[in-house]
PDB file of C-alpha atoms in Angstrom:
ATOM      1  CA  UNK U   1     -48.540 -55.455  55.477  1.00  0.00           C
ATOM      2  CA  UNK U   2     -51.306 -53.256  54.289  1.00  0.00           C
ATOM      3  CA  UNK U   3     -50.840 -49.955  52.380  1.00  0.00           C
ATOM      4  CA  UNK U   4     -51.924 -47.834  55.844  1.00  0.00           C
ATOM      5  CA  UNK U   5     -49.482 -49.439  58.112  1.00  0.00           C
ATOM      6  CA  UNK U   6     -46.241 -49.612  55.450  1.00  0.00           C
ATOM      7  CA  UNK U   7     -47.156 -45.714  55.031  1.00  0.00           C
ATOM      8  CA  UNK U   8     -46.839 -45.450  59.207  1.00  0.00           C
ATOM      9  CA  UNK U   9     -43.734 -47.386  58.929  1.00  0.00           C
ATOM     10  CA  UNK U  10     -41.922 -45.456  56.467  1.00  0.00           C
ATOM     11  CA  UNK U  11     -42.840 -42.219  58.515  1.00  0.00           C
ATOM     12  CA  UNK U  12     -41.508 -44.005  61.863  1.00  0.00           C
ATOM     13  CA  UNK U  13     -38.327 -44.997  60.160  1.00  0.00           C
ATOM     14  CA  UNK U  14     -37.470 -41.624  58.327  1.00  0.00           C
ATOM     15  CA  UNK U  15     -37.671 -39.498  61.359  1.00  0.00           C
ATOM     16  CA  UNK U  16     -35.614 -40.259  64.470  1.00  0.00           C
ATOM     17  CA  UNK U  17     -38.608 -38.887  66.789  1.00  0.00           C
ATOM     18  CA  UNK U  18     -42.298 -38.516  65.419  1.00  0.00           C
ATOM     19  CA  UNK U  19     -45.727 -37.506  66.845  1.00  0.00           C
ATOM     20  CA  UNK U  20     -48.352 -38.859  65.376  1.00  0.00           C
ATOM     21  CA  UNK U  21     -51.173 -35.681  66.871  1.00  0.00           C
ATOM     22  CA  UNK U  22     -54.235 -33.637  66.380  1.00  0.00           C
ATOM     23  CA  UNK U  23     -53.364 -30.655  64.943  1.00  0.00           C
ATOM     24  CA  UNK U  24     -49.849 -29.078  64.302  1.00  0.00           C
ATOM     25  CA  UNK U  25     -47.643 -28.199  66.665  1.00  0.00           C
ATOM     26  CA  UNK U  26     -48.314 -24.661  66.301  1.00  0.00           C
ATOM     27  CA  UNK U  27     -52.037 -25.455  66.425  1.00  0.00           C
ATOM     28  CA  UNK U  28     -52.906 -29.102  68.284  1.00  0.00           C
ATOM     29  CA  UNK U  29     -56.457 -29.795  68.256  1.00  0.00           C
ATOM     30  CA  UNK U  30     -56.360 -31.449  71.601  1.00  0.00           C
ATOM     31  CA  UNK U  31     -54.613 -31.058  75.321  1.00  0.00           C
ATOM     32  CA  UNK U  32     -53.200 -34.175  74.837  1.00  0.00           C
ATOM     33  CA  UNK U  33     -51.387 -33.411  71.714  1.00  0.00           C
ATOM     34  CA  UNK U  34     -51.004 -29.827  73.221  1.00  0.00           C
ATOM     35  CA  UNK U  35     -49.091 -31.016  76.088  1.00  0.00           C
ATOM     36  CA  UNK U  36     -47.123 -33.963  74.318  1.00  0.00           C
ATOM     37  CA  UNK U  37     -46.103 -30.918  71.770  1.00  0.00           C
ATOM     38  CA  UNK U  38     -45.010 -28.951  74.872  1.00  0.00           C
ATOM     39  CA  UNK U  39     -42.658 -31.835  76.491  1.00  0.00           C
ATOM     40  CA  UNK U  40     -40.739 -32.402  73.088  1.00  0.00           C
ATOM     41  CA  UNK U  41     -40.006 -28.331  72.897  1.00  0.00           C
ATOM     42  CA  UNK U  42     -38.859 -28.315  76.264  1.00  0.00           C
ATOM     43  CA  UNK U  43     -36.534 -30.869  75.781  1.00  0.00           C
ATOM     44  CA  UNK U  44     -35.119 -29.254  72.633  1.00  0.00           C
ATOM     45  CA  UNK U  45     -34.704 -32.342  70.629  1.00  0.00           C
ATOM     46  CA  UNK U  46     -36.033 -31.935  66.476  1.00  0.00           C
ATOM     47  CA  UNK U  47     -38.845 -33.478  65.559  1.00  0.00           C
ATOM     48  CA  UNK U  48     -41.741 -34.375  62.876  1.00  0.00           C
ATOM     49  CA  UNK U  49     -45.266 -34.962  63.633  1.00  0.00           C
ATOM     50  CA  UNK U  50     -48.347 -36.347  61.523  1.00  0.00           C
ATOM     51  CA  UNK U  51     -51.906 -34.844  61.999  1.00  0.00           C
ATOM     52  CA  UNK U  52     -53.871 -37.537  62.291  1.00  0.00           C
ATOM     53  CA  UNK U  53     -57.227 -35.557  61.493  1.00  0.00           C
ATOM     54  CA  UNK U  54     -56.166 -34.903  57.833  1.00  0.00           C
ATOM     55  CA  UNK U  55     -56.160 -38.561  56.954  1.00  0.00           C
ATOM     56  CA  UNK U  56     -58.582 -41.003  58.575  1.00  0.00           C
ATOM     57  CA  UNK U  57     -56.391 -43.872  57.333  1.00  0.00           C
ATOM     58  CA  UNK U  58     -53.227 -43.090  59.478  1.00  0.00           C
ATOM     59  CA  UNK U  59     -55.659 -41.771  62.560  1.00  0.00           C
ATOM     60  CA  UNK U  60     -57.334 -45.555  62.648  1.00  0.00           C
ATOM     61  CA  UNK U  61     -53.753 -47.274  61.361  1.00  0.00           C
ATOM     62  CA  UNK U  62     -51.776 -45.544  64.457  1.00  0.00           C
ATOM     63  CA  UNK U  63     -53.441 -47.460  66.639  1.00  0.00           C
ATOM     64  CA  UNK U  64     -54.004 -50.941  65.185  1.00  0.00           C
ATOM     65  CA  UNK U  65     -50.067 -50.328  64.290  1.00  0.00           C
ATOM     66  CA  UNK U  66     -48.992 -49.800  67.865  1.00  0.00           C
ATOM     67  CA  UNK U  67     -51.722 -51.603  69.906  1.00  0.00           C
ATOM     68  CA  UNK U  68     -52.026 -48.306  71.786  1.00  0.00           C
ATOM     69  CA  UNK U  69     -55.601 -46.754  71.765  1.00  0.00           C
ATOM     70  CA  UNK U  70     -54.831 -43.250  72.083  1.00  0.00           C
ATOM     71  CA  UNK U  71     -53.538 -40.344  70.712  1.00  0.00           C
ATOM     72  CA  UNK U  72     -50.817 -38.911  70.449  1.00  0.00           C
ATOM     73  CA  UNK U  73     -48.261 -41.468  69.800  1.00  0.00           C
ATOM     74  CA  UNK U  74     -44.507 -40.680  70.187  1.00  0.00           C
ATOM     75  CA  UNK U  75     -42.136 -42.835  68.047  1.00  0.00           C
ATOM     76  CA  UNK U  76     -38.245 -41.944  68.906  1.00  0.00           C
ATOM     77  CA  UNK U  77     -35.574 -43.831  66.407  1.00  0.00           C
ATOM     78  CA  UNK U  78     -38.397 -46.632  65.373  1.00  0.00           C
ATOM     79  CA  UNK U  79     -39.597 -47.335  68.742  1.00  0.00           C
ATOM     80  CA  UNK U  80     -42.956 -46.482  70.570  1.00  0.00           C
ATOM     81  CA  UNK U  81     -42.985 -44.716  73.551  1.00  0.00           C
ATOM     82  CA  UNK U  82     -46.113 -44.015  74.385  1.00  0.00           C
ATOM     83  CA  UNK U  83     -49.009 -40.878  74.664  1.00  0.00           C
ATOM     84  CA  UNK U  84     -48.690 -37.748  77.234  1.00  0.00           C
ATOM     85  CA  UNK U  85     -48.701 -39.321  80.089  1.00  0.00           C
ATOM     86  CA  UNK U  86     -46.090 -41.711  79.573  1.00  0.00           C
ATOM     87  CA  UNK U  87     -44.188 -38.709  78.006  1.00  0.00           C
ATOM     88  CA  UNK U  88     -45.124 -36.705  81.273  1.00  0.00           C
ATOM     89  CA  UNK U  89     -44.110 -39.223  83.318  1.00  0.00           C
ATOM     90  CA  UNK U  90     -40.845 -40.005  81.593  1.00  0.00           C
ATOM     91  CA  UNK U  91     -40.176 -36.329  81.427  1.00  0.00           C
ATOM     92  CA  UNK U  92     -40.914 -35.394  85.296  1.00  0.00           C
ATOM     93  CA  UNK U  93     -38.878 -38.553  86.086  1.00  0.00           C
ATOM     94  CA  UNK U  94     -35.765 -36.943  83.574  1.00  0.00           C
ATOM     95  CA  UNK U  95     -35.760 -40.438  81.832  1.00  0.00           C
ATOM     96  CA  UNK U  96     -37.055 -38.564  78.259  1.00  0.00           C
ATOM     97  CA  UNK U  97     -34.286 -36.098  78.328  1.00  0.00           C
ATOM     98  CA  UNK U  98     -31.505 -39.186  79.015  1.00  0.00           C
ATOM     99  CA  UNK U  99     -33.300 -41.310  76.136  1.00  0.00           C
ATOM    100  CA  UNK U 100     -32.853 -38.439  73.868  1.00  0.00           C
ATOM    101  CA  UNK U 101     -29.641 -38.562  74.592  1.00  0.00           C
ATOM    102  CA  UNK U 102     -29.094 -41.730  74.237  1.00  0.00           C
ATOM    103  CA  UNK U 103     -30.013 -42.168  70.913  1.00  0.00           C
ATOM    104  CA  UNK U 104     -28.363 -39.250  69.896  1.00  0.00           C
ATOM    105  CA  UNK U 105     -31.767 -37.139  68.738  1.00  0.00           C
ATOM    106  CA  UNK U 106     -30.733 -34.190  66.969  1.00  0.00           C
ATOM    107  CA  UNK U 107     -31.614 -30.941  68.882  1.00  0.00           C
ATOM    108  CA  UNK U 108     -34.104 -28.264  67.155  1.00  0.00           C
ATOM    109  CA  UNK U 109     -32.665 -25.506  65.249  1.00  0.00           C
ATOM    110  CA  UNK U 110     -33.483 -21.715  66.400  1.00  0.00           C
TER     111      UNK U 110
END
């Protein structure tokens, strides 16, 4: 496994739900990462995210490391979910907010 993608994995396993954005949450770069940023806060749940655009090594890893071409990326307890739309579509459809609970996501403090 090459330095870039043990890094990813290490950040996938040590948080229970990661997005791997453009920007920050209080400042995404992107709509994308705006909106994706927006469905996690609305469903409550804690999370960590990586900004991609302050290392080019995790922005190209992300993808080779999840076969997905886009980002965001939304990791929950070591598993890919998918980028906004799948997030949008999983959220509309109440499916996010039952995963979350599910796998027993700790809810955001405040």
């Amino acid at each position: 496994m090459s330095d870039v993608n043990s890094r990813i994995s290490d950040i996938v396993k040590d948080n229970d739900v990661v997005l791997f954005m453009k920007g920050t949450p209080l400042f995404p770069q992107c709509g994308f990462s705006s909106r994706a940023v927006a469905i996690l806060d609305h469903c409550g749940v804690a999370y960590d995210s990586v900004d991609v655009l302050q290392d080019m090594e995790i922005r190209q890893g992300i993808k080779a490391y999840s076969d997905w071409p886009t980002i965001p990326q939304l990791y929950v307890k070591g598993e890919f979910l998918g980028g906004s739309d799948i997030m949008m579509e999983m959220f509309e459809a109440g499916e996010l907010q039952q995963l979350m609970e599910e796998k027993q996501v700790a809810k955001a403090e405040g």
